[in-house]
């Protein structure tokens, strides 16, 4: 018997914006409403590729900038069979970061165009909804443990935020922006209906990943 495809819901934002907490709340809310839901996150640091990325982020190793960008993308691609399997089983996937982070972070480095950064992720399953949690990078910097990992400087995060703003101009992506005061306990409540989850309307995108 065929079942309805699950929805692919992505949460994006600058570092320390609270994405992980909101992902957990959303998964919990979906499960409470009787829907199958699971969380995934990128980078997935458990795989061999993920361990290389993790070591880089923890500043234990250095990687050339193009190389690490491609590793982040490869880390998504290696999860695609599992993602498709779960979505086809009717499981709603709530994903902490996706290709949008890949583009926003690398293109915040000098010499990287949005176009170059998008290319390796073209063809990934297209999200039904991308929730952008907007937090002022200065506020993020006051949050616990900020600055331990690579990229956690206010100047860099401000540029990342600008890149996200550019990506959000793409109307072919179902972006929904939440300001900090809005998402406290609220974001997960309306996410599900916006994604069309469980309605059978959502698509398992094998189409181009429209990032910009
Ligand atoms: P996190 O595991 O705390 O979300 O941090 C991952 C870091 O890696 C964060 O600074 C964002 C960055 N990143 C990229 O640079 N490219 C990517 O493709 C992804 C998913 C994350």
PDB file of C-alpha atoms and ligand atoms in Angstrom:
ATOM      1  CA  UNK A   1       0.000   0.000   0.000  1.00  0.00           C
ATOM      2  CA  UNK A   2       1.409   3.404  -0.914  1.00  0.00           C
ATOM      3  CA  UNK A   3       1.621   6.100   1.714  1.00  0.00           C
ATOM      4  CA  UNK A   4       1.887   9.835   1.428  1.00  0.00           C
ATOM      5  CA  UNK A   5       5.311  11.267   1.006  1.00  0.00           C
ATOM      6  CA  UNK A   6       6.753  13.014   4.045  1.00  0.00           C
ATOM      7  CA  UNK A   7       7.598  16.698   3.965  1.00  0.00           C
ATOM      8  CA  UNK A   8      11.161  17.972   3.845  1.00  0.00           C
ATOM      9  CA  UNK A   9      11.423  20.919   6.202  1.00  0.00           C
ATOM     10  CA  UNK A  10      14.721  22.772   6.561  1.00  0.00           C
ATOM     11  CA  UNK A  11      15.745  25.255   9.259  1.00  0.00           C
ATOM     12  CA  UNK A  12      18.431  27.769   8.378  1.00  0.00           C
ATOM     13  CA  UNK A  13      20.107  30.725  10.028  1.00  0.00           C
ATOM     14  CA  UNK A  14      23.384  32.110  11.319  1.00  0.00           C
ATOM     15  CA  UNK A  15      25.332  30.193  13.967  1.00  0.00           C
ATOM     16  CA  UNK A  16      23.691  30.027  17.423  1.00  0.00           C
ATOM     17  CA  UNK A  17      20.329  31.184  16.067  1.00  0.00           C
ATOM     18  CA  UNK A  18      18.552  28.364  17.894  1.00  0.00           C
ATOM     19  CA  UNK A  19      17.907  26.069  14.934  1.00  0.00           C
ATOM     20  CA  UNK A  20      18.646  22.838  16.750  1.00  0.00           C
ATOM     21  CA  UNK A  21      16.206  23.630  19.578  1.00  0.00           C
ATOM     22  CA  UNK A  22      13.481  24.592  17.104  1.00  0.00           C
ATOM     23  CA  UNK A  23      14.101  21.448  15.052  1.00  0.00           C
ATOM     24  CA  UNK A  24      13.677  19.326  18.171  1.00  0.00           C
ATOM     25  CA  UNK A  25      10.465  21.171  19.088  1.00  0.00           C
ATOM     26  CA  UNK A  26       9.092  20.766  15.591  1.00  0.00           C
ATOM     27  CA  UNK A  27       9.814  17.028  15.526  1.00  0.00           C
ATOM     28  CA  UNK A  28       8.168  16.697  18.935  1.00  0.00           C
ATOM     29  CA  UNK A  29       5.109  18.705  17.833  1.00  0.00           C
ATOM     30  CA  UNK A  30       4.716  16.601  14.698  1.00  0.00           C
ATOM     31  CA  UNK A  31       5.008  13.376  16.645  1.00  0.00           C
ATOM     32  CA  UNK A  32       2.507  14.641  19.225  1.00  0.00           C
ATOM     33  CA  UNK A  33       0.045  15.274  16.398  1.00  0.00           C
ATOM     34  CA  UNK A  34       0.403  11.656  15.313  1.00  0.00           C
ATOM     35  CA  UNK A  35       2.731  12.204  12.355  1.00  0.00           C
ATOM     36  CA  UNK A  36       5.972  10.376  11.769  1.00  0.00           C
ATOM     37  CA  UNK A  37       8.859  12.818  12.022  1.00  0.00           C
ATOM     38  CA  UNK A  38      12.615  12.593  12.366  1.00  0.00           C
ATOM     39  CA  UNK A  39      15.408  15.096  12.618  1.00  0.00           C
ATOM     40  CA  UNK A  40      18.552  15.177  10.499  1.00  0.00           C
ATOM     41  CA  UNK A  41      21.371  17.678  10.553  1.00  0.00           C
ATOM     42  CA  UNK A  42      24.101  18.899   8.259  1.00  0.00           C
ATOM     43  CA  UNK A  43      26.942  18.564   8.545  1.00  0.00           C
ATOM     44  CA  UNK A  44      26.292  15.010   9.683  1.00  0.00           C
ATOM     45  CA  UNK A  45      29.509  14.555  11.644  1.00  0.00           C
ATOM     46  CA  UNK A  46      29.080  10.791  12.087  1.00  0.00           C
ATOM     47  CA  UNK A  47      30.242   9.761   8.592  1.00  0.00           C
ATOM     48  CA  UNK A  48      33.860   9.668   7.371  1.00  0.00           C
ATOM     49  CA  UNK A  49      33.289  12.837   5.357  1.00  0.00           C
ATOM     50  CA  UNK A  50      31.524  14.381   8.354  1.00  0.00           C
ATOM     51  CA  UNK A  51      34.523  13.636  10.570  1.00  0.00           C
ATOM     52  CA  UNK A  52      36.824  15.501   8.191  1.00  0.00           C
ATOM     53  CA  UNK A  53      34.431  18.452   8.291  1.00  0.00           C
ATOM     54  CA  UNK A  54      34.115  18.292  12.057  1.00  0.00           C
ATOM     55  CA  UNK A  55      37.875  18.346  12.535  1.00  0.00           C
ATOM     56  CA  UNK A  56      38.053  21.391  10.244  1.00  0.00           C
ATOM     57  CA  UNK A  57      35.274  23.213  12.115  1.00  0.00           C
ATOM     58  CA  UNK A  58      36.936  22.466  15.437  1.00  0.00           C
ATOM     59  CA  UNK A  59      40.145  23.969  14.013  1.00  0.00           C
ATOM     60  CA  UNK A  60      42.000  20.682  14.513  1.00  0.00           C
ATOM     61  CA  UNK A  61      42.844  20.557  10.806  1.00  0.00           C
ATOM     62  CA  UNK A  62      42.951  22.921   7.875  1.00  0.00           C
ATOM     63  CA  UNK A  63      41.331  22.323   4.509  1.00  0.00           C
ATOM     64  CA  UNK A  64      41.501  24.363   1.344  1.00  0.00           C
ATOM     65  CA  UNK A  65      38.271  26.416   0.968  1.00  0.00           C
ATOM     66  CA  UNK A  66      36.985  24.821  -2.271  1.00  0.00           C
ATOM     67  CA  UNK A  67      37.759  21.391  -0.870  1.00  0.00           C
ATOM     68  CA  UNK A  68      35.787  21.888   2.308  1.00  0.00           C
ATOM     69  CA  UNK A  69      32.860  23.316   0.356  1.00  0.00           C
ATOM     70  CA  UNK A  70      32.756  20.165  -1.761  1.00  0.00           C
ATOM     71  CA  UNK A  71      33.028  18.001   1.339  1.00  0.00           C
ATOM     72  CA  UNK A  72      29.989  19.736   2.893  1.00  0.00           C
ATOM     73  CA  UNK A  73      28.091  19.047  -0.330  1.00  0.00           C
ATOM     74  CA  UNK A  74      29.294  15.427  -0.488  1.00  0.00           C
ATOM     75  CA  UNK A  75      28.098  15.024   3.095  1.00  0.00           C
ATOM     76  CA  UNK A  76      24.584  15.935   1.920  1.00  0.00           C
ATOM     77  CA  UNK A  77      24.738  13.717  -1.149  1.00  0.00           C
ATOM     78  CA  UNK A  78      25.788  10.683   0.872  1.00  0.00           C
ATOM     79  CA  UNK A  79      22.562  11.058   2.883  1.00  0.00           C
ATOM     80  CA  UNK A  80      20.247  11.411  -0.128  1.00  0.00           C
ATOM     81  CA  UNK A  81      19.353   7.698  -0.460  1.00  0.00           C
ATOM     82  CA  UNK A  82      18.385   7.598   3.225  1.00  0.00           C
ATOM     83  CA  UNK A  83      16.457  10.873   2.972  1.00  0.00           C
ATOM     84  CA  UNK A  84      14.497   9.647  -0.046  1.00  0.00           C
ATOM     85  CA  UNK A  85      13.782   6.352   1.620  1.00  0.00           C
ATOM     86  CA  UNK A  86      12.394   8.044   4.724  1.00  0.00           C
ATOM     87  CA  UNK A  87      10.345  10.572   2.753  1.00  0.00           C
ATOM     88  CA  UNK A  88       8.868   7.815   0.614  1.00  0.00           C
ATOM     89  CA  UNK A  89       7.961   5.947   3.806  1.00  0.00           C
ATOM     90  CA  UNK A  90       5.901   8.984   4.808  1.00  0.00           C
ATOM     91  CA  UNK A  91       8.355  10.237   7.431  1.00  0.00           C
ATOM     92  CA  UNK A  92       8.533  14.016   7.721  1.00  0.00           C
ATOM     93  CA  UNK A  93      12.159  15.137   7.854  1.00  0.00           C
ATOM     94  CA  UNK A  94      13.142  18.193   9.839  1.00  0.00           C
ATOM     95  CA  UNK A  95      16.643  19.176   8.787  1.00  0.00           C
ATOM     96  CA  UNK A  96      19.007  21.399  10.750  1.00  0.00           C
ATOM     97  CA  UNK A  97      20.846  23.248   7.893  1.00  0.00           C
ATOM     98  CA  UNK A  98      21.019  22.211   4.265  1.00  0.00           C
ATOM     99  CA  UNK A  99      22.545  23.435   1.017  1.00  0.00           C
ATOM    100  CA  UNK A 100      21.566  27.041   1.784  1.00  0.00           C
ATOM    101  CA  UNK A 101      24.076  27.070   4.633  1.00  0.00           C
ATOM    102  CA  UNK A 102      26.619  25.581   2.261  1.00  0.00           C
ATOM    103  CA  UNK A 103      26.191  28.469  -0.151  1.00  0.00           C
ATOM    104  CA  UNK A 104      25.819  31.225   2.457  1.00  0.00           C
ATOM    105  CA  UNK A 105      28.938  30.258   4.409  1.00  0.00           C
ATOM    106  CA  UNK A 106      31.328  29.575   1.538  1.00  0.00           C
ATOM    107  CA  UNK A 107      30.191  32.586  -0.482  1.00  0.00           C
ATOM    108  CA  UNK A 108      30.908  34.733   2.582  1.00  0.00           C
ATOM    109  CA  UNK A 109      34.591  33.944   1.961  1.00  0.00           C
ATOM    110  CA  UNK A 110      36.502  36.156  -0.478  1.00  0.00           C
ATOM    111  CA  UNK A 111      36.515  35.031  -4.119  1.00  0.00           C
ATOM    112  CA  UNK A 112      33.472  32.744  -4.036  1.00  0.00           C
ATOM    113  CA  UNK A 113      30.419  33.496  -6.177  1.00  0.00           C
ATOM    114  CA  UNK A 114      26.949  32.301  -5.221  1.00  0.00           C
ATOM    115  CA  UNK A 115      26.754  30.501  -8.558  1.00  0.00           C
ATOM    116  CA  UNK A 116      29.930  28.481  -8.016  1.00  0.00           C
ATOM    117  CA  UNK A 117      28.825  27.583  -4.518  1.00  0.00           C
ATOM    118  CA  UNK A 118      25.396  26.352  -5.655  1.00  0.00           C
ATOM    119  CA  UNK A 119      26.589  23.997  -8.357  1.00  0.00           C
ATOM    120  CA  UNK A 120      27.576  20.913  -6.334  1.00  0.00           C
ATOM    121  CA  UNK A 121      24.164  20.822  -4.605  1.00  0.00           C
ATOM    122  CA  UNK A 122      22.061  20.994  -7.767  1.00  0.00           C
ATOM    123  CA  UNK A 123      19.720  18.012  -7.855  1.00  0.00           C
ATOM    124  CA  UNK A 124      19.381  17.493  -4.105  1.00  0.00           C
ATOM    125  CA  UNK A 125      15.831  16.825  -2.897  1.00  0.00           C
ATOM    126  CA  UNK A 126      14.078  20.169  -2.849  1.00  0.00           C
ATOM    127  CA  UNK A 127      12.678  21.238   0.520  1.00  0.00           C
ATOM    128  CA  UNK A 128       8.951  21.855   0.874  1.00  0.00           C
ATOM    129  CA  UNK A 129       9.673  24.625   3.357  1.00  0.00           C
ATOM    130  CA  UNK A 130      12.793  26.510   4.453  1.00  0.00           C
ATOM    131  CA  UNK A 131      12.393  28.323   7.760  1.00  0.00           C
ATOM    132  CA  UNK A 132      14.925  31.081   8.300  1.00  0.00           C
ATOM    133  CA  UNK A 133      15.447  31.938  11.953  1.00  0.00           C
ATOM    134  CA  UNK A 134      16.621  35.493  11.961  1.00  0.00           C
ATOM    135  CA  UNK A 135      18.808  36.580  14.837  1.00  0.00           C
ATOM    136  CA  UNK A 136      21.021  39.614  14.923  1.00  0.00           C
ATOM    137  CA  UNK A 137      24.612  38.254  14.667  1.00  0.00           C
ATOM    138  CA  UNK A 138      25.581  40.473  17.621  1.00  0.00           C
ATOM    139  CA  UNK A 139      22.989  38.729  19.794  1.00  0.00           C
ATOM    140  CA  UNK A 140      24.175  35.348  18.551  1.00  0.00           C
ATOM    141  CA  UNK A 141      27.678  36.268  19.670  1.00  0.00           C
ATOM    142  CA  UNK A 142      26.451  36.597  23.267  1.00  0.00           C
ATOM    143  CA  UNK A 143      25.209  33.031  23.341  1.00  0.00           C
ATOM    144  CA  UNK A 144      27.065  30.276  25.183  1.00  0.00           C
ATOM    145  CA  UNK A 145      30.208  28.771  23.657  1.00  0.00           C
ATOM    146  CA  UNK A 146      30.164  31.215  20.737  1.00  0.00           C
ATOM    147  CA  UNK A 147      33.572  31.501  19.116  1.00  0.00           C
ATOM    148  CA  UNK A 148      34.807  27.997  19.751  1.00  0.00           C
ATOM    149  CA  UNK A 149      34.284  26.797  16.175  1.00  0.00           C
ATOM    150  CA  UNK A 150      35.578  28.190  12.926  1.00  0.00           C
ATOM    151  CA  UNK A 151      33.270  30.829  11.355  1.00  0.00           C
ATOM    152  CA  UNK A 152      31.994  32.056  14.734  1.00  0.00           C
ATOM    153  CA  UNK A 153      33.010  35.686  14.466  1.00  0.00           C
ATOM    154  CA  UNK A 154      30.492  38.526  14.243  1.00  0.00           C
ATOM    155  CA  UNK A 155      32.035  39.972  11.089  1.00  0.00           C
ATOM    156  CA  UNK A 156      31.876  36.683   9.211  1.00  0.00           C
ATOM    157  CA  UNK A 157      28.347  35.934  10.436  1.00  0.00           C
ATOM    158  CA  UNK A 158      27.159  39.359   9.262  1.00  0.00           C
ATOM    159  CA  UNK A 159      28.376  38.481   5.754  1.00  0.00           C
ATOM    160  CA  UNK A 160      26.731  35.058   6.010  1.00  0.00           C
ATOM    161  CA  UNK A 161      23.485  36.810   6.937  1.00  0.00           C
ATOM    162  CA  UNK A 162      23.756  39.024   3.836  1.00  0.00           C
ATOM    163  CA  UNK A 163      24.225  35.936   1.678  1.00  0.00           C
ATOM    164  CA  UNK A 164      21.138  34.348   3.207  1.00  0.00           C
ATOM    165  CA  UNK A 165      19.237  37.541   2.368  1.00  0.00           C
ATOM    166  CA  UNK A 166      20.301  37.125  -1.271  1.00  0.00           C
ATOM    167  CA  UNK A 167      19.247  33.475  -1.276  1.00  0.00           C
ATOM    168  CA  UNK A 168      15.857  34.406   0.167  1.00  0.00           C
ATOM    169  CA  UNK A 169      15.146  36.471  -2.958  1.00  0.00           C
ATOM    170  CA  UNK A 170      14.553  33.199  -4.806  1.00  0.00           C
ATOM    171  CA  UNK A 171      10.781  32.885  -4.934  1.00  0.00           C
ATOM    172  CA  UNK A 172      10.960  29.329  -6.256  1.00  0.00           C
ATOM    173  CA  UNK A 173      12.011  28.275  -2.752  1.00  0.00           C
ATOM    174  CA  UNK A 174       9.299  28.267  -0.069  1.00  0.00           C
ATOM    175  CA  UNK A 175      11.135  30.520   2.396  1.00  0.00           C
ATOM    176  CA  UNK A 176       9.485  31.595   5.631  1.00  0.00           C
ATOM    177  CA  UNK A 177      11.341  34.068   7.795  1.00  0.00           C
ATOM    178  CA  UNK A 178      10.945  34.136  11.576  1.00  0.00           C
ATOM    179  CA  UNK A 179      12.205  37.028  13.639  1.00  0.00           C
ATOM    180  CA  UNK A 180      13.620  36.057  16.986  1.00  0.00           C
ATOM    181  CA  UNK A 181      10.603  37.230  18.997  1.00  0.00           C
ATOM    182  CA  UNK A 182       8.304  35.239  16.671  1.00  0.00           C
ATOM    183  CA  UNK A 183       9.919  31.869  16.827  1.00  0.00           C
ATOM    184  CA  UNK A 184      10.114  31.498  20.585  1.00  0.00           C
ATOM    185  CA  UNK A 185       7.785  28.554  20.896  1.00  0.00           C
ATOM    186  CA  UNK A 186       5.882  29.559  17.766  1.00  0.00           C
ATOM    187  CA  UNK A 187       7.812  28.548  14.682  1.00  0.00           C
ATOM    188  CA  UNK A 188       7.055  24.870  14.905  1.00  0.00           C
ATOM    189  CA  UNK A 189       3.307  25.497  15.211  1.00  0.00           C
ATOM    190  CA  UNK A 190       2.726  26.779  11.688  1.00  0.00           C
ATOM    191  CA  UNK A 191       5.561  25.001   9.925  1.00  0.00           C
ATOM    192  CA  UNK A 192       3.672  21.849   9.201  1.00  0.00           C
ATOM    193  CA  UNK A 193       0.764  23.384   7.340  1.00  0.00           C
ATOM    194  CA  UNK A 194       3.078  25.648   5.354  1.00  0.00           C
ATOM    195  CA  UNK A 195       5.010  22.629   4.177  1.00  0.00           C
ATOM    196  CA  UNK A 196       1.819  20.962   2.976  1.00  0.00           C
ATOM    197  CA  UNK A 197       2.971  17.969   4.953  1.00  0.00           C
ATOM    198  CA  UNK A 198       0.754  14.946   5.048  1.00  0.00           C
ATOM    199  CA  UNK A 199      -1.496  16.419   2.381  1.00  0.00           C
ATOM    200  CA  UNK A 200       0.197  14.569  -0.436  1.00  0.00           C
ATOM    201  CA  UNK A 201       0.885  17.908  -2.089  1.00  0.00           C
ATOM    202  CA  UNK A 202       4.560  18.027  -1.313  1.00  0.00           C
ATOM    203  CA  UNK A 203       7.000  16.939  -3.978  1.00  0.00           C
ATOM    204  CA  UNK A 204      10.006  14.732  -3.735  1.00  0.00           C
ATOM    205  CA  UNK A 205      12.155  17.066  -5.713  1.00  0.00           C
ATOM    206  CA  UNK A 206      14.686  15.613  -8.020  1.00  0.00           C
ATOM    207  CA  UNK A 207      14.568  18.928  -9.781  1.00  0.00           C
ATOM    208  CA  UNK A 208      17.200  21.593  -9.683  1.00  0.00           C
ATOM    209  CA  UNK A 209      17.821  22.949  -6.231  1.00  0.00           C
ATOM    210  CA  UNK A 210      16.782  26.570  -6.687  1.00  0.00           C
ATOM    211  CA  UNK A 211      19.141  28.502  -4.534  1.00  0.00           C
ATOM    212  CA  UNK A 212      19.269  31.790  -6.305  1.00  0.00           C
TER     213      UNK A 212
HETATM  214  P1  LIG B   1      26.652  23.297  13.396  1.00  0.00           P
HETATM  215  O1  LIG B   1      27.011  21.836  13.351  1.00  0.00           O
HETATM  216  O2  LIG B   1      26.743  23.867  14.761  1.00  0.00           O
HETATM  217  O3  LIG B   1      25.382  23.616  12.704  1.00  0.00           O
HETATM  218  O4  LIG B   1      27.822  24.066  12.635  1.00  0.00           O
HETATM  219  C1  LIG B   1      28.214  23.774  11.364  1.00  0.00           C
HETATM  220  C2  LIG B   1      29.061  24.899  10.836  1.00  0.00           C
HETATM  221  O5  LIG B   1      29.388  24.613   9.470  1.00  0.00           O
HETATM  222  C3  LIG B   1      28.390  26.249  10.837  1.00  0.00           C
HETATM  223  O6  LIG B   1      29.355  27.267  11.099  1.00  0.00           O
HETATM  224  C4  LIG B   1      27.893  26.388   9.423  1.00  0.00           C
HETATM  225  C5  LIG B   1      28.904  25.661   8.625  1.00  0.00           C
HETATM  226  N1  LIG B   1      28.421  25.049   7.387  1.00  0.00           N
HETATM  227  C6  LIG B   1      29.088  25.315   6.195  1.00  0.00           C
HETATM  228  O7  LIG B   1      30.028  26.100   6.162  1.00  0.00           O
HETATM  229  N2  LIG B   1      28.662  24.683   5.058  1.00  0.00           N
HETATM  230  C7  LIG B   1      27.618  23.799   5.070  1.00  0.00           C
HETATM  231  O8  LIG B   1      27.276  23.235   4.016  1.00  0.00           O
HETATM  232  C8  LIG B   1      26.952  23.542   6.322  1.00  0.00           C
HETATM  233  C9  LIG B   1      25.821  22.567   6.360  1.00  0.00           C
HETATM  234  C10 LIG B   1      27.389  24.175   7.450  1.00  0.00           C
END
